[in-house]
Amino acid sequence: AQCCTVVFIGLFFTRFWLISVLYTAWWFLDREKPSKGGRRIHFLRNSIVWRYMRDYFPITLVKTAELDPRQNYLMGFHPHGVLAAGAFLNFCTEASGFSTLFPGITPHLMMLSLWFRVPFFRDYLMSGGLVSSDKESASYVLRKPEGGNVLAIIVGGAQEALDARPGSYTLLLKNRKGFVRLAIQNGTPLVPVFSFGENDLFQQVRNPKGSWLRQLQHRLQQIMGISLPLFHARGIFQYSFGLMPYRRPVCTVVGKPIPVQKKHKPSEEEVDQVHQKYLQELSELFEEHKAKYNIPEDRHLEFI
């Protein structure tokens, strides 16, 4: 993102200044596109680069139920991890075979709106199927009458990333109900998704709640909208220290759809009821598959 900004500004001071001028005009005309379903480029989604990235960990996508291409769906992705590698690779590329597993379904992954304000970078993000994380953007995807669309939301968001470390199964979900309300308003089935191994890719500097580091991170998140976890893992040519993620398998398991009855103005009780059902289905998904991924029998999901 920083490089794109530097290039955009730097071009103004070269003989190629017209590129930035024309892009500015295009940017203005195209400013609402991230909230209108984005603009995916299948050539980039199918790039061999993503297959190399998939094999590095490796990352796999597992289907447990069919999705009807005549219906739209809202997927809740858990956990965020440090960089949400599983969410990006599975929903923004074809490396793990999303279109083969779910024929007729088009995935859209929500991302903080501020990233779509970065010149050139915004177009790269949209090429993979990323859309801005606002209600207008979500409703646009979920209300497409022809169906066959999935809106994936990393529910824990930037705040959950601050608790991402190996062996952690804590999800910031107990009071996150906006996505449930959105599903009810649009009559969209909810699909729980758990990405086993997502939290194992990086170590994070200890930052317990109440510590000066956590307070600083929380303050910066309030100001900038993004969290800044202090993470480390391995280097390129050595395994002791660096910013490269560990080569540990990530398996993203897509659960079965939870039917939702459409209601324009659901009550708090109705939202709570569907939210509780979602927590139950997500827990059952975790319990059913955890043994395959070497998670101890006594470890369970914790919602905060």
Coordinates of C-alpha atoms in Angstrom, one line a residue:
A1 CA 0.0 0.0 0.0
Q2 CA 2.8 2.4 0.9
C3 CA 4.6 1.6 -2.3
C4 CA 1.5 2.3 -4.4
T5 CA 1.1 5.7 -2.7
V6 CA 4.7 6.6 -3.2
V7 CA 4.5 5.7 -6.9
F8 CA 1.3 7.6 -7.4
I9 CA 2.7 10.8 -5.8
G10 CA 6.1 10.4 -7.4
L11 CA 4.8 10.2 -10.9
F12 CA 3.5 13.8 -10.6
F13 CA 7.2 14.9 -10.4
T14 CA 8.3 13.0 -13.5
R15 CA 7.5 13.2 -17.2
F16 CA 4.9 10.5 -16.6
W17 CA 2.7 12.9 -14.5
L18 CA -0.2 12.3 -16.9
I19 CA -0.6 8.8 -15.7
S20 CA -1.4 10.0 -12.1
V21 CA -3.6 12.7 -13.5
L22 CA -5.6 10.2 -15.6
Y23 CA -5.7 7.7 -12.7
T24 CA -7.1 10.5 -10.4
A25 CA -10.0 11.1 -12.9
W26 CA -10.6 7.3 -13.2
W27 CA -10.4 7.0 -9.4
F28 CA -13.1 9.6 -9.0
L29 CA -15.5 8.0 -11.5
D30 CA -14.9 4.6 -10.1
R31 CA -15.0 5.6 -6.4
E32 CA -18.1 3.5 -5.5
K33 CA -17.0 0.3 -7.1
P34 CA -15.6 -1.3 -3.9
S35 CA -19.1 -1.0 -2.4
K36 CA -20.8 -2.3 -5.6
G37 CA -19.3 -5.8 -5.7
G38 CA -15.8 -4.9 -6.8
R39 CA -14.1 -5.9 -10.0
R40 CA -12.5 -9.3 -10.1
I41 CA -10.0 -10.3 -12.7
H42 CA -10.0 -14.0 -13.2
F43 CA -6.5 -14.1 -14.7
L44 CA -5.0 -12.7 -11.4
R45 CA -7.2 -15.0 -9.2
N46 CA -5.8 -18.0 -11.1
S47 CA -2.2 -16.9 -11.0
I48 CA 0.4 -19.6 -10.4
V49 CA 1.8 -17.4 -7.6
W50 CA -1.1 -18.3 -5.4
R51 CA -0.5 -22.0 -5.9
Y52 CA 3.0 -21.6 -4.7
M53 CA 1.6 -19.8 -1.6
R54 CA -0.9 -22.6 -1.1
D55 CA 1.8 -25.2 -1.2
Y56 CA 4.2 -23.3 1.2
F57 CA 2.0 -23.9 4.2
P58 CA 0.0 -25.9 2.7
I59 CA -3.6 -24.4 2.8
T60 CA -6.6 -26.6 1.9
L61 CA -10.3 -25.9 1.7
V62 CA -12.8 -28.5 2.9
K63 CA -16.6 -28.6 2.0
T64 CA -19.0 -30.3 4.5
A65 CA -22.3 -29.3 2.8
E66 CA -23.6 -28.2 -0.6
L67 CA -24.4 -24.6 -1.4
D68 CA -27.3 -23.9 -3.7
P69 CA -26.1 -21.5 -6.5
R70 CA -29.6 -20.0 -6.6
Q71 CA -29.1 -18.6 -3.1
N72 CA -26.8 -16.0 -1.6
Y73 CA -24.9 -16.8 1.6
L74 CA -23.1 -15.0 4.4
M75 CA -20.0 -16.8 5.7
G76 CA -18.4 -16.0 9.1
F77 CA -14.7 -16.8 9.0
H78 CA -12.8 -17.6 12.2
P79 CA -10.2 -17.0 13.5
H80 CA -8.7 -13.8 12.0
G81 CA -5.1 -14.9 12.7
V82 CA -2.3 -12.4 12.2
L83 CA -2.7 -11.9 8.5
A84 CA -5.9 -13.9 7.6
A85 CA -3.9 -16.0 5.1
G86 CA -6.5 -18.7 4.9
A87 CA -9.3 -16.2 4.2
F88 CA -7.3 -14.5 1.4
L89 CA -6.1 -17.6 -0.3
N90 CA -9.4 -19.5 -0.2
F91 CA -11.8 -16.7 -1.1
C92 CA -9.6 -14.3 -3.2
T93 CA -7.8 -16.8 -5.3
E94 CA -8.5 -20.1 -7.0
A95 CA -5.5 -21.9 -5.5
S96 CA -7.5 -24.1 -3.2
G97 CA -10.2 -24.7 -5.8
F98 CA -13.2 -22.7 -4.5
S99 CA -15.0 -22.6 -7.8
T100 CA -14.5 -26.4 -8.2
L101 CA -15.8 -27.2 -4.7
F102 CA -18.7 -24.7 -4.9
P103 CA -19.7 -24.4 -8.6
G104 CA -21.8 -21.4 -9.5
I105 CA -20.8 -19.6 -6.3
T106 CA -18.9 -16.3 -6.4
P107 CA -17.0 -15.4 -3.2
H108 CA -16.6 -11.8 -1.9
L109 CA -14.3 -11.1 1.1
M110 CA -14.8 -8.0 3.1
M111 CA -11.9 -5.7 3.9
L112 CA -11.5 -2.4 5.8
S113 CA -12.7 0.4 3.6
L114 CA -9.6 2.5 4.2
W115 CA -7.5 0.2 2.0
F116 CA -9.6 1.0 -1.0
R117 CA -8.5 4.7 -0.7
V118 CA -5.0 3.7 -1.7
P119 CA -4.3 4.4 -5.4
F120 CA -3.5 1.4 -7.6
F121 CA -3.7 -0.9 -4.5
R122 CA -7.5 -0.6 -4.5
D123 CA -7.6 -2.1 -8.0
Y124 CA -5.4 -5.0 -7.0
L125 CA -7.6 -5.7 -4.0
M126 CA -10.8 -5.7 -6.1
S127 CA -9.2 -8.0 -8.7
G128 CA -9.3 -10.9 -6.1
G129 CA -12.9 -10.3 -5.1
L130 CA -12.3 -8.1 -2.0
V131 CA -15.1 -5.5 -1.2
S132 CA -15.3 -2.7 1.4
S133 CA -16.5 -3.6 4.8
D134 CA -19.6 -1.3 5.1
K135 CA -23.3 -2.1 5.3
E136 CA -24.0 -0.7 1.8
S137 CA -21.3 -3.0 0.3
A138 CA -22.7 -6.1 2.2
S139 CA -26.3 -5.4 1.2
Y140 CA -25.3 -5.0 -2.5
V141 CA -23.8 -8.5 -2.6
L142 CA -26.5 -10.2 -0.5
R143 CA -29.4 -8.7 -2.4
K144 CA -28.3 -9.8 -5.9
P145 CA -31.5 -11.4 -7.2
E146 CA -29.8 -14.1 -9.3
G147 CA -28.1 -15.6 -6.2
G148 CA -24.8 -17.5 -6.3
N149 CA -22.9 -15.0 -4.2
V150 CA -21.0 -15.5 -0.9
L151 CA -20.1 -12.6 1.4
A152 CA -17.3 -13.7 3.7
I153 CA -16.7 -11.7 6.9
I154 CA -13.8 -12.1 9.2
V155 CA -16.0 -11.5 12.2
G156 CA -13.3 -11.1 14.9
G157 CA -11.7 -8.4 12.8
A158 CA -8.5 -6.5 13.6
Q159 CA -9.1 -6.7 17.4
E160 CA -9.1 -10.5 17.3
A161 CA -5.7 -10.5 15.6
L162 CA -4.2 -9.2 18.9
D163 CA -4.9 -12.6 20.4
A164 CA -3.7 -14.7 17.5
R165 CA -1.0 -17.1 18.7
P166 CA -0.3 -20.8 18.4
G167 CA -2.7 -22.9 20.5
S168 CA -5.2 -20.1 20.9
Y169 CA -8.9 -20.9 20.3
T170 CA -10.4 -17.7 21.6
L171 CA -12.8 -15.9 19.3
L172 CA -14.1 -12.4 19.6
L173 CA -17.7 -13.3 18.9
K174 CA -19.9 -13.1 22.0
N175 CA -21.0 -9.6 21.3
R176 CA -20.4 -9.5 17.6
K177 CA -24.0 -9.6 16.2
G178 CA -24.0 -7.1 13.3
F179 CA -23.4 -9.9 10.8
V180 CA -26.3 -11.9 12.2
R181 CA -28.6 -8.8 11.9
L182 CA -27.4 -8.3 8.4
A183 CA -28.3 -11.9 7.5
I184 CA -31.8 -11.7 9.0
Q185 CA -32.5 -8.4 7.2
N186 CA -31.6 -10.0 3.9
G187 CA -32.9 -13.5 4.6
T188 CA -29.5 -14.9 3.9
P189 CA -28.4 -18.2 5.3
L190 CA -25.3 -18.1 7.7
V191 CA -22.4 -20.4 7.0
P192 CA -19.8 -20.9 9.8
V193 CA -16.2 -21.4 8.7
F194 CA -13.3 -22.4 10.9
S195 CA -9.7 -22.3 9.7
F196 CA -7.7 -24.8 11.6
G197 CA -4.0 -23.7 11.9
E198 CA -4.7 -20.0 11.1
N199 CA -3.3 -19.0 14.5
D200 CA -0.2 -21.2 14.2
L201 CA 1.5 -19.2 11.5
F202 CA 3.2 -16.6 13.8
Q203 CA 4.3 -16.1 17.3
Q204 CA 3.2 -12.8 18.9
V205 CA 4.9 -10.7 21.5
R206 CA 3.1 -11.2 24.9
N207 CA 0.3 -8.6 25.2
P208 CA -2.1 -9.6 28.0
K209 CA -5.2 -7.4 28.5
G210 CA -4.3 -4.5 30.7
S211 CA -0.6 -4.5 29.7
W212 CA 0.9 -1.2 28.4
L213 CA 1.4 -2.9 25.0
R214 CA -2.2 -4.0 24.7
Q215 CA -3.4 -0.6 25.7
L216 CA -1.2 1.0 23.1
Q217 CA -2.3 -1.4 20.4
H218 CA -5.9 -0.8 21.3
R219 CA -5.5 3.0 21.1
L220 CA -3.8 2.7 17.7
Q221 CA -6.6 0.5 16.5
Q222 CA -9.2 3.1 17.5
I223 CA -7.2 5.8 15.6
M224 CA -6.3 4.0 12.5
G225 CA -8.9 1.2 12.3
I226 CA -6.3 -1.5 11.9
S227 CA -4.5 -3.5 14.7
L228 CA -0.7 -3.7 14.9
P229 CA 0.2 -7.1 16.4
L230 CA 4.0 -7.5 17.1
F231 CA 4.5 -10.8 15.4
H232 CA 7.5 -12.9 14.3
A233 CA 8.1 -16.4 12.9
R234 CA 11.0 -17.6 10.7
G235 CA 13.4 -16.1 8.2
I236 CA 13.9 -16.9 4.5
F237 CA 17.0 -19.0 5.0
Q238 CA 16.8 -19.8 8.7
Y239 CA 14.2 -20.9 11.1
S240 CA 15.1 -18.9 14.2
F241 CA 13.6 -15.5 13.7
G242 CA 12.0 -13.4 10.9
L243 CA 8.7 -12.2 9.5
M244 CA 8.1 -15.1 7.2
P245 CA 5.2 -17.3 8.4
Y246 CA 5.9 -20.8 9.7
R247 CA 5.3 -23.6 7.3
R248 CA 2.3 -25.1 9.1
P249 CA -0.8 -26.6 7.5
V250 CA -4.0 -24.5 7.4
C251 CA -7.3 -26.3 6.7
T252 CA -10.3 -24.1 6.2
V253 CA -13.5 -26.1 6.9
V254 CA -16.8 -24.7 5.5
G255 CA -19.8 -25.7 7.6
K256 CA -23.4 -26.2 6.7
P257 CA -25.8 -23.3 6.1
I258 CA -28.0 -22.1 8.9
P259 CA -31.4 -21.1 7.5
V260 CA -32.5 -17.5 8.4
Q261 CA -36.0 -16.1 8.1
K262 CA -36.0 -12.6 6.5
K263 CA -37.2 -9.7 8.7
H264 CA -36.5 -6.1 7.9
K265 CA -36.4 -5.0 11.5
P266 CA -35.5 -8.0 13.7
S267 CA -35.8 -7.6 17.5
E268 CA -32.9 -8.0 19.8
E269 CA -34.4 -11.3 20.9
E270 CA -34.6 -12.6 17.4
V271 CA -31.0 -11.5 16.7
D272 CA -29.8 -13.2 19.9
Q273 CA -31.6 -16.4 19.0
V274 CA -29.9 -16.7 15.6
H275 CA -26.6 -15.6 17.1
Q276 CA -26.8 -18.4 19.7
K277 CA -27.6 -20.9 17.0
Y278 CA -24.6 -19.7 15.0
L279 CA -22.3 -20.1 18.1
Q280 CA -23.6 -23.6 18.6
E281 CA -23.1 -24.7 14.9
L282 CA -19.6 -23.2 14.9
S283 CA -18.7 -25.0 18.1
E284 CA -20.0 -28.3 16.7
L285 CA -18.0 -27.8 13.5
F286 CA -14.9 -27.3 15.6
E287 CA -15.5 -30.3 17.8
E288 CA -16.3 -32.6 14.8
H289 CA -13.1 -31.8 13.0
K290 CA -10.5 -30.9 15.7
A291 CA -9.2 -34.4 16.1
K292 CA -8.1 -34.5 12.5
Y293 CA -5.8 -31.5 13.1
N294 CA -4.2 -32.7 16.3
I295 CA -6.1 -30.5 18.6
P296 CA -6.3 -32.0 22.1
E297 CA -9.6 -33.4 23.2
D298 CA -9.8 -31.0 26.2
R299 CA -9.5 -27.9 24.0
H300 CA -12.7 -26.1 23.1
L301 CA -13.6 -22.8 21.5
E302 CA -13.9 -19.9 23.9
F303 CA -16.1 -16.9 23.0
I304 CA -15.3 -13.5 24.4

